[in-house]
Each structure stands twice: as C-alpha cells, then as structure tokens.
PDB file of C-alpha atoms and ligand atoms in Angstrom:
ATOM      1  CA  UNK A 195     194.966 182.562  98.297  1.00 52.00           C
ATOM      2  CA  UNK A 196     192.866 179.923  96.570  1.00 61.00           C
ATOM      3  CA  UNK A 197     192.552 180.325  92.812  1.00 70.00           C
ATOM      4  CA  UNK A 198     188.912 180.806  91.928  1.00 77.00           C
ATOM      5  CA  UNK A 199     186.979 180.747  88.706  1.00 87.00           C
ATOM      6  CA  UNK A 200     186.552 184.237  87.210  1.00 92.00           C
ATOM      7  CA  UNK A 201     184.084 186.329  89.207  1.00 96.00           C
ATOM      8  CA  UNK A 202     180.502 186.707  87.973  1.00 96.00           C
ATOM      9  CA  UNK A 203     179.436 189.894  86.207  1.00 97.00           C
ATOM     10  CA  UNK A 204     175.891 189.164  85.133  1.00 97.00           C
ATOM     11  CA  UNK A 205     173.871 191.663  87.187  1.00 97.00           C
ATOM     12  CA  UNK A 206     173.911 194.418  84.537  1.00 97.00           C
ATOM     13  CA  UNK A 207     174.909 196.939  87.188  1.00 97.00           C
ATOM     14  CA  UNK A 208     178.177 197.073  89.151  1.00 98.00           C
ATOM     15  CA  UNK A 209     176.530 197.525  92.573  1.00 98.00           C
ATOM     16  CA  UNK A 210     174.723 194.190  92.254  1.00 98.00           C
ATOM     17  CA  UNK A 211     177.798 192.547  90.746  1.00 98.00           C
ATOM     18  CA  UNK A 212     179.480 193.459  94.029  1.00 98.00           C
ATOM     19  CA  UNK A 213     176.717 191.733  96.016  1.00 98.00           C
ATOM     20  CA  UNK A 214     177.171 188.741  93.706  1.00 98.00           C
ATOM     21  CA  UNK A 215     180.856 188.433  94.682  1.00 98.00           C
ATOM     22  CA  UNK A 216     179.772 185.573  96.923  1.00 97.00           C
ATOM     23  CA  UNK A 217     177.854 182.839  95.133  1.00 96.00           C
ATOM     24  CA  UNK A 218     177.446 179.131  94.502  1.00 91.00           C
ATOM     25  CA  UNK A 219     177.771 178.869  90.708  1.00 86.00           C
ATOM     26  CA  UNK A 220     178.096 175.061  90.726  1.00 83.00           C
ATOM     27  CA  UNK A 221     177.929 173.363  94.095  1.00 84.00           C
ATOM     28  CA  UNK A 222     180.644 174.985  96.162  1.00 90.00           C
ATOM     29  CA  UNK A 223     180.213 178.425  97.617  1.00 93.00           C
ATOM     30  CA  UNK A 224     182.855 180.869  96.426  1.00 96.00           C
ATOM     31  CA  UNK A 225     183.631 184.155  98.133  1.00 97.00           C
ATOM     32  CA  UNK A 226     185.720 186.113  95.652  1.00 98.00           C
ATOM     33  CA  UNK A 227     186.643 188.686  98.287  1.00 98.00           C
ATOM     34  CA  UNK A 228     187.490 186.270 101.096  1.00 97.00           C
ATOM     35  CA  UNK A 229     190.842 188.030 101.630  1.00 97.00           C
ATOM     36  CA  UNK A 230     192.861 191.031 100.496  1.00 97.00           C
ATOM     37  CA  UNK A 231     194.234 189.369  97.374  1.00 97.00           C
ATOM     38  CA  UNK A 232     190.740 188.282  96.442  1.00 97.00           C
ATOM     39  CA  UNK A 233     189.493 191.842  96.814  1.00 98.00           C
ATOM     40  CA  UNK A 234     192.275 193.156  94.549  1.00 98.00           C
ATOM     41  CA  UNK A 235     191.507 190.509  91.932  1.00 97.00           C
ATOM     42  CA  UNK A 236     187.773 191.214  92.060  1.00 98.00           C
ATOM     43  CA  UNK A 237     188.261 194.995  91.743  1.00 98.00           C
ATOM     44  CA  UNK A 238     190.516 194.439  88.743  1.00 97.00           C
ATOM     45  CA  UNK A 239     188.023 192.094  87.042  1.00 97.00           C
ATOM     46  CA  UNK A 240     185.225 194.558  87.779  1.00 98.00           C
ATOM     47  CA  UNK A 241     187.263 197.340  86.177  1.00 96.00           C
ATOM     48  CA  UNK A 242     186.684 199.540  89.222  1.00 96.00           C
ATOM     49  CA  UNK A 243     190.357 200.235  89.991  1.00 96.00           C
ATOM     50  CA  UNK A 244     193.213 200.569  87.468  1.00 94.00           C
ATOM     51  CA  UNK A 245     195.648 197.609  87.641  1.00 96.00           C
ATOM     52  CA  UNK A 246     198.578 199.956  88.261  1.00 95.00           C
ATOM     53  CA  UNK A 247     196.881 201.413  91.336  1.00 96.00           C
ATOM     54  CA  UNK A 248     196.147 197.920  92.643  1.00 97.00           C
ATOM     55  CA  UNK A 249     199.806 196.950  92.203  1.00 97.00           C
ATOM     56  CA  UNK A 250     200.947 200.079  94.066  1.00 96.00           C
ATOM     57  CA  UNK A 251     198.553 199.531  96.949  1.00 96.00           C
ATOM     58  CA  UNK A 252     199.593 195.864  97.197  1.00 96.00           C
ATOM     59  CA  UNK A 253     203.217 196.963  97.474  1.00 96.00           C
ATOM     60  CA  UNK A 254     202.557 199.666 100.059  1.00 94.00           C
ATOM     61  CA  UNK A 255     200.171 197.692 102.292  1.00 95.00           C
ATOM     62  CA  UNK A 256     201.262 196.597 105.772  1.00 95.00           C
ATOM     63  CA  UNK A 257     200.829 192.880 106.526  1.00 94.00           C
ATOM     64  CA  UNK A 258     197.166 192.111 107.095  1.00 96.00           C
ATOM     65  CA  UNK A 259     196.017 195.542 105.984  1.00 97.00           C
ATOM     66  CA  UNK A 260     194.406 194.376 102.739  1.00 98.00           C
ATOM     67  CA  UNK A 261     192.747 191.468 104.513  1.00 98.00           C
ATOM     68  CA  UNK A 262     191.187 193.972 106.921  1.00 98.00           C
ATOM     69  CA  UNK A 263     189.850 196.036 104.016  1.00 98.00           C
ATOM     70  CA  UNK A 264     188.414 192.863 102.463  1.00 98.00           C
ATOM     71  CA  UNK A 265     186.654 192.146 105.772  1.00 98.00           C
ATOM     72  CA  UNK A 266     185.156 195.653 105.680  1.00 98.00           C
ATOM     73  CA  UNK A 267     184.055 195.067 102.088  1.00 98.00           C
ATOM     74  CA  UNK A 268     182.343 191.814 103.095  1.00 98.00           C
ATOM     75  CA  UNK A 269     180.561 193.643 105.931  1.00 97.00           C
ATOM     76  CA  UNK A 270     179.390 196.313 103.517  1.00 97.00           C
ATOM     77  CA  UNK A 271     178.244 193.620 101.097  1.00 98.00           C
ATOM     78  CA  UNK A 272     176.100 191.813 103.659  1.00 97.00           C
ATOM     79  CA  UNK A 273     174.550 195.017 105.062  1.00 96.00           C
ATOM     80  CA  UNK A 274     173.722 196.119 101.578  1.00 97.00           C
ATOM     81  CA  UNK A 275     172.349 192.730 100.566  1.00 97.00           C
ATOM     82  CA  UNK A 276     169.786 193.028 103.373  1.00 97.00           C
ATOM     83  CA  UNK A 277     168.871 196.520 102.168  1.00 98.00           C
ATOM     84  CA  UNK A 278     168.393 195.396  98.559  1.00 98.00           C
ATOM     85  CA  UNK A 279     166.405 192.291  99.549  1.00 97.00           C
ATOM     86  CA  UNK A 280     164.072 194.435 101.638  1.00 97.00           C
ATOM     87  CA  UNK A 281     163.515 197.107  99.016  1.00 98.00           C
ATOM     88  CA  UNK A 282     163.626 195.356  95.667  1.00 97.00           C
ATOM     89  CA  UNK A 283     160.397 195.042  93.702  1.00 96.00           C
ATOM     90  CA  UNK A 284     159.272 198.637  94.237  1.00 97.00           C
ATOM     91  CA  UNK A 285     160.800 202.056  93.534  1.00 97.00           C
ATOM     92  CA  UNK A 286     163.023 203.394  96.302  1.00 97.00           C
ATOM     93  CA  UNK A 287     161.609 206.405  98.129  1.00 95.00           C
ATOM     94  CA  UNK A 288     163.120 209.126 100.314  1.00 95.00           C
ATOM     95  CA  UNK A 289     162.165 207.017 103.327  1.00 96.00           C
ATOM     96  CA  UNK A 290     165.043 204.671 102.501  1.00 96.00           C
ATOM     97  CA  UNK A 291     167.640 207.420 102.910  1.00 96.00           C
ATOM     98  CA  UNK A 292     168.263 207.017 106.679  1.00 96.00           C
ATOM     99  CA  UNK A 293     169.163 203.366 106.059  1.00 96.00           C
ATOM    100  CA  UNK A 294     171.812 204.547 103.610  1.00 97.00           C
ATOM    101  CA  UNK A 295     173.617 206.723 106.180  1.00 96.00           C
ATOM    102  CA  UNK A 296     176.567 204.280 106.474  1.00 95.00           C
ATOM    103  CA  UNK A 297     176.998 204.406 102.687  1.00 97.00           C
ATOM    104  CA  UNK A 298     176.900 208.208 102.775  1.00 97.00           C
ATOM    105  CA  UNK A 299     179.627 208.186 105.433  1.00 96.00           C
ATOM    106  CA  UNK A 300     181.784 206.030 103.163  1.00 96.00           C
ATOM    107  CA  UNK A 301     181.141 208.349 100.192  1.00 96.00           C
ATOM    108  CA  UNK A 302     182.133 211.356 102.314  1.00 96.00           C
ATOM    109  CA  UNK A 303     185.659 209.922 102.575  1.00 95.00           C
ATOM    110  CA  UNK A 304     186.187 210.119  98.823  1.00 92.00           C
ATOM    111  CA  UNK A 305     188.887 212.445  97.576  1.00 88.00           C
ATOM    112  CA  UNK A 306     187.831 212.955  94.021  1.00 90.00           C
ATOM    113  CA  UNK A 307     189.136 215.758  91.867  1.00 93.00           C
ATOM    114  CA  UNK A 308     188.764 216.893  88.285  1.00 95.00           C
ATOM    115  CA  UNK A 309     191.485 217.001  85.647  1.00 94.00           C
ATOM    116  CA  UNK A 310     191.491 218.167  82.065  1.00 93.00           C
ATOM    117  CA  UNK A 311     193.064 215.818  79.549  1.00 90.00           C
ATOM    118  CA  UNK A 312     192.942 214.977  75.869  1.00 89.00           C
ATOM    119  CA  UNK A 313     189.979 212.941  74.692  1.00 83.00           C
ATOM    120  CA  UNK A 314     192.139 210.038  73.437  1.00 72.00           C
ATOM    121  CA  UNK A 315     193.608 209.575  76.883  1.00 51.00           C
ATOM    122  CA  UNK A 316     191.197 206.972  78.165  1.00 49.00           C
ATOM    123  CA  UNK A 317     193.287 204.497  80.129  1.00 49.00           C
ATOM    124  CA  UNK A 318     194.314 206.555  83.137  1.00 46.00           C
ATOM    125  CA  UNK A 319     197.756 205.034  82.791  1.00 43.00           C
ATOM    126  CA  UNK A 320     199.376 207.922  81.008  1.00 38.00           C
ATOM    127  CA  UNK A 321     199.110 210.449  83.826  1.00 38.00           C
ATOM    128  CA  UNK A 322     202.218 208.895  85.288  1.00 38.00           C
ATOM    129  CA  UNK A 323     201.999 210.265  88.814  1.00 39.00           C
ATOM    130  CA  UNK A 324     200.575 208.642  91.908  1.00 38.00           C
ATOM    131  CA  UNK A 325     197.967 211.341  92.416  1.00 43.00           C
ATOM    132  CA  UNK A 326     195.092 209.454  90.935  1.00 45.00           C
ATOM    133  CA  UNK A 327     193.526 207.502  88.167  1.00 48.00           C
ATOM    134  CA  UNK A 328     190.447 207.932  86.116  1.00 48.00           C
ATOM    135  CA  UNK A 329     187.260 207.143  87.975  1.00 51.00           C
ATOM    136  CA  UNK A 330     184.974 208.365  85.202  1.00 54.00           C
ATOM    137  CA  UNK A 331     185.006 210.880  82.411  1.00 56.00           C
ATOM    138  CA  UNK A 332     182.950 213.127  80.190  1.00 60.00           C
ATOM    139  CA  UNK A 333     184.206 213.532  76.652  1.00 55.00           C
ATOM    140  CA  UNK A 334     184.194 216.737  74.624  1.00 54.00           C
ATOM    141  CA  UNK A 335     185.526 217.385  71.121  1.00 70.00           C
ATOM    142  CA  UNK A 336     189.246 217.391  71.849  1.00 88.00           C
ATOM    143  CA  UNK A 337     189.576 217.768  75.572  1.00 92.00           C
ATOM    144  CA  UNK A 338     187.813 215.968  78.306  1.00 92.00           C
ATOM    145  CA  UNK A 339     187.264 216.517  81.972  1.00 91.00           C
ATOM    146  CA  UNK A 340     187.938 213.445  84.026  1.00 89.00           C
ATOM    147  CA  UNK A 341     187.037 212.589  87.571  1.00 87.00           C
ATOM    148  CA  UNK A 342     190.125 211.304  89.324  1.00 90.00           C
ATOM    149  CA  UNK A 343     190.538 209.826  92.772  1.00 92.00           C
ATOM    150  CA  UNK A 344     193.413 209.874  95.257  1.00 91.00           C
ATOM    151  CA  UNK A 345     194.215 206.355  96.383  1.00 93.00           C
ATOM    152  CA  UNK A 346     195.885 207.220  99.673  1.00 89.00           C
ATOM    153  CA  UNK A 347     195.592 203.913 101.485  1.00 93.00           C
ATOM    154  CA  UNK A 348     194.151 200.411 101.054  1.00 95.00           C
ATOM    155  CA  UNK A 349     190.980 201.790 102.677  1.00 94.00           C
ATOM    156  CA  UNK A 350     190.370 203.830  99.547  1.00 96.00           C
ATOM    157  CA  UNK A 351     189.608 200.558  97.715  1.00 97.00           C
ATOM    158  CA  UNK A 352     186.180 200.735  99.347  1.00 97.00           C
ATOM    159  CA  UNK A 353     185.409 204.023  97.600  1.00 97.00           C
ATOM    160  CA  UNK A 354     184.693 202.719  94.072  1.00 96.00           C
ATOM    161  CA  UNK A 355     182.539 200.024  95.696  1.00 98.00           C
ATOM    162  CA  UNK A 356     180.629 202.734  97.556  1.00 97.00           C
ATOM    163  CA  UNK A 357     180.238 204.615  94.287  1.00 96.00           C
ATOM    164  CA  UNK A 358     178.846 201.500  92.586  1.00 98.00           C
ATOM    165  CA  UNK A 359     176.350 200.973  95.412  1.00 98.00           C
ATOM    166  CA  UNK A 360     175.360 204.645  95.307  1.00 98.00           C
ATOM    167  CA  UNK A 361     174.803 204.285  91.552  1.00 97.00           C
ATOM    168  CA  UNK A 362     172.572 201.300  92.194  1.00 98.00           C
ATOM    169  CA  UNK A 363     170.279 203.140  94.620  1.00 97.00           C
ATOM    170  CA  UNK A 364     170.202 206.418  92.693  1.00 97.00           C
ATOM    171  CA  UNK A 365     170.078 205.297  89.056  1.00 96.00           C
ATOM    172  CA  UNK A 366     168.274 201.963  89.005  1.00 97.00           C
ATOM    173  CA  UNK A 367     164.544 201.403  89.382  1.00 97.00           C
ATOM    174  CA  UNK A 368     164.301 198.929  92.251  1.00 98.00           C
ATOM    175  CA  UNK A 369     161.141 197.579  90.624  1.00 98.00           C
ATOM    176  CA  UNK A 370     163.466 195.811  88.185  1.00 98.00           C
ATOM    177  CA  UNK A 371     165.927 194.507  90.762  1.00 98.00           C
ATOM    178  CA  UNK A 372     165.320 190.769  90.935  1.00 98.00           C
ATOM    179  CA  UNK A 373     166.696 187.706  92.660  1.00 97.00           C
ATOM    180  CA  UNK A 374     167.358 184.666  90.495  1.00 96.00           C
ATOM    181  CA  UNK A 375     164.566 182.101  90.751  1.00 95.00           C
ATOM    182  CA  UNK A 376     167.054 179.233  91.078  1.00 93.00           C
ATOM    183  CA  UNK A 377     166.075 177.482  94.328  1.00 89.00           C
ATOM    184  CA  UNK A 378     169.529 177.660  95.919  1.00 89.00           C
ATOM    185  CA  UNK A 379     170.774 180.709  94.008  1.00 94.00           C
ATOM    186  CA  UNK A 380     171.583 183.974  95.782  1.00 95.00           C
ATOM    187  CA  UNK A 381     172.416 186.039  92.691  1.00 97.00           C
ATOM    188  CA  UNK A 382     170.644 189.298  91.930  1.00 98.00           C
ATOM    189  CA  UNK A 383     170.368 191.343  88.752  1.00 98.00           C
ATOM    190  CA  UNK A 384     168.577 194.239  87.076  1.00 98.00           C
ATOM    191  CA  UNK A 385     166.009 192.998  84.587  1.00 98.00           C
ATOM    192  CA  UNK A 386     166.417 195.091  81.422  1.00 97.00           C
ATOM    193  CA  UNK A 387     164.421 192.815  79.129  1.00 96.00           C
ATOM    194  CA  UNK A 388     161.569 194.474  77.250  1.00 95.00           C
ATOM    195  CA  UNK A 389     158.767 192.602  79.000  1.00 96.00           C
ATOM    196  CA  UNK A 390     160.672 192.316  82.284  1.00 96.00           C
ATOM    197  CA  UNK A 391     160.733 188.550  81.811  1.00 96.00           C
ATOM    198  CA  UNK A 392     164.251 187.728  83.016  1.00 96.00           C
ATOM    199  CA  UNK A 393     164.080 184.968  85.635  1.00 96.00           C
ATOM    200  CA  UNK A 394     167.615 183.629  85.898  1.00 96.00           C
ATOM    201  CA  UNK A 395     171.055 184.893  86.818  1.00 96.00           C
ATOM    202  CA  UNK A 396     172.164 183.165  83.605  1.00 94.00           C
ATOM    203  CA  UNK A 397     171.030 180.275  81.444  1.00 92.00           C
ATOM    204  CA  UNK A 398     174.332 178.477  82.084  1.00 90.00           C
ATOM    205  CA  UNK A 399     174.041 178.567  85.871  1.00 90.00           C
ATOM    206  CA  UNK A 400     170.321 178.308  86.659  1.00 93.00           C
ATOM    207  CA  UNK A 401     168.191 178.567  83.508  1.00 88.00           C
ATOM    208  CA  UNK A 402     169.275 175.250  82.007  1.00 86.00           C
ATOM    209  CA  UNK A 403     169.003 173.519  85.347  1.00 82.00           C
ATOM    210  CA  UNK A 404     165.387 174.696  85.672  1.00 79.00           C
ATOM    211  CA  UNK A 405     164.630 173.594  82.100  1.00 82.00           C
ATOM    212  CA  UNK A 406     166.036 170.121  82.781  1.00 85.00           C
ATOM    213  CA  UNK A 407     164.041 169.837  86.017  1.00 83.00           C
ATOM    214  CA  UNK A 408     160.846 170.839  84.185  1.00 83.00           C
ATOM    215  CA  UNK A 409     161.636 168.301  81.436  1.00 83.00           C
ATOM    216  CA  UNK A 410     162.200 165.531  83.982  1.00 86.00           C
ATOM    217  CA  UNK A 411     158.953 166.302  85.769  1.00 84.00           C
ATOM    218  CA  UNK A 412     157.054 166.276  82.432  1.00 84.00           C
ATOM    219  CA  UNK A 413     158.553 162.853  81.621  1.00 84.00           C
ATOM    220  CA  UNK A 414     157.600 161.564  85.052  1.00 83.00           C
ATOM    221  CA  UNK A 415     154.026 162.839  84.748  1.00 82.00           C
ATOM    222  CA  UNK A 416     153.543 161.416  81.271  1.00 80.00           C
ATOM    223  CA  UNK A 417     155.140 158.057  82.121  1.00 64.00           C
TER     224      UNK A 417
HETATM  225 ZN1   ZN B1737     170.783 181.701  89.558  1.00 70.36          ZN
END
C-alpha cells in the first residue's frame, strides 16, 4: 500500500468525513480507502473502530477479503455522495427515506448489544474478550451502559461507517451541508459558524488559494 498523508477530518461530522476520504488536497487525487489496508488505516484515524479490533480482523482476514470490503466501502461512498449532493441545501424530508433503503439494509446487519461497565472504563480495551468493543456510551454516576458491537468478519467494518452515515441524515440539518467553493475541490462539510458563512473545506487547502487568486486579480485590475 502507498503511504498517504493523514486523512482529512474537517467536515465536522463523521459521515461527511467518510465522503471526504477521496480528495485532492494538493494536486494529486488521494483515495485513502483504495484498498483493505487503507480502509483499516482510515477507520483507525477516524476513531470508528478500536485499534485492537482492526489488528484482529487484519490477522483473521483471508487474502483479498479486506480489499473486497474496501471496494464495498468505496461503492457506498459514491452512492452516498450522490445522495448528499442532491439533497444538501434544504432539510431532508420523509420523501428521502426510500433512497436510503440500501443504508437501512446495512444497518440491519449490525449486531450491537449493551453492557454495563464502570464509568472510568472508556477505552474499550479493558473488556479483554473478542465479543466486542465500545461503539458509544452513556455515562452515569459510577456505572455506565455502553453500546458494544460484535466484529464477526471484515464485513462488519462497514457497520460503523453505516452508523456515521445514518447519523448524518438523522441528526444534521441538510441546509447546512455545504460543498467547498474551491473550483476543483470535492470536499463537503457541515457549516456550524454562527452566520453560516463557512465557504472552504479549510483555509490551508482552499481558503488561502482563493485569497491569493483574489489578490492577483485585484493587482491585475489596478495595474
Ligand atoms: Zn476545498
């Protein structure tokens, strides 16, 4: 696998960060999930799967199995990109639900379960068995109930991605889902600024470039 720059997490919501796992941050297009190893690395950077689980699945996988899951993830990413591009700019309505049937089928495969633990136990690494790892938790005074997930096969790596996408459509106002205004940029984000004035994926990638272009055109016009 090719060593890439760290993946981009600038969308302010994990579902869009997943869509942004293919991008052109400088001038070469990078697909962070171009193969199985890339998918494992991206999931680890995204904090969606505990490192220990990733190591176990890497060990157990048959040759080519992780690459096949990465291909499925890329398919999901492109289908979902089309959905977001079509719907962003206005609140999602119930009419969008039929289009989300494939996502619902993925979510139906999840094998989540609840476990009680102590509140300090936040890493998911202390459970010690292969049954599952923390996928989310709700704290109480001394004990907490945690949502765990069984990671039965490499396929299960798609489940936290499905959960992130489901979070995007159910928790975010699509009015605030924006595409970066950079001319060649494909990155998307949720605009959480007070006046909804965010225009760029980041200043470093596109904002400064736009500023420089505006500066150059001012110089040209005045000279
Ligand atoms: Zn951009």
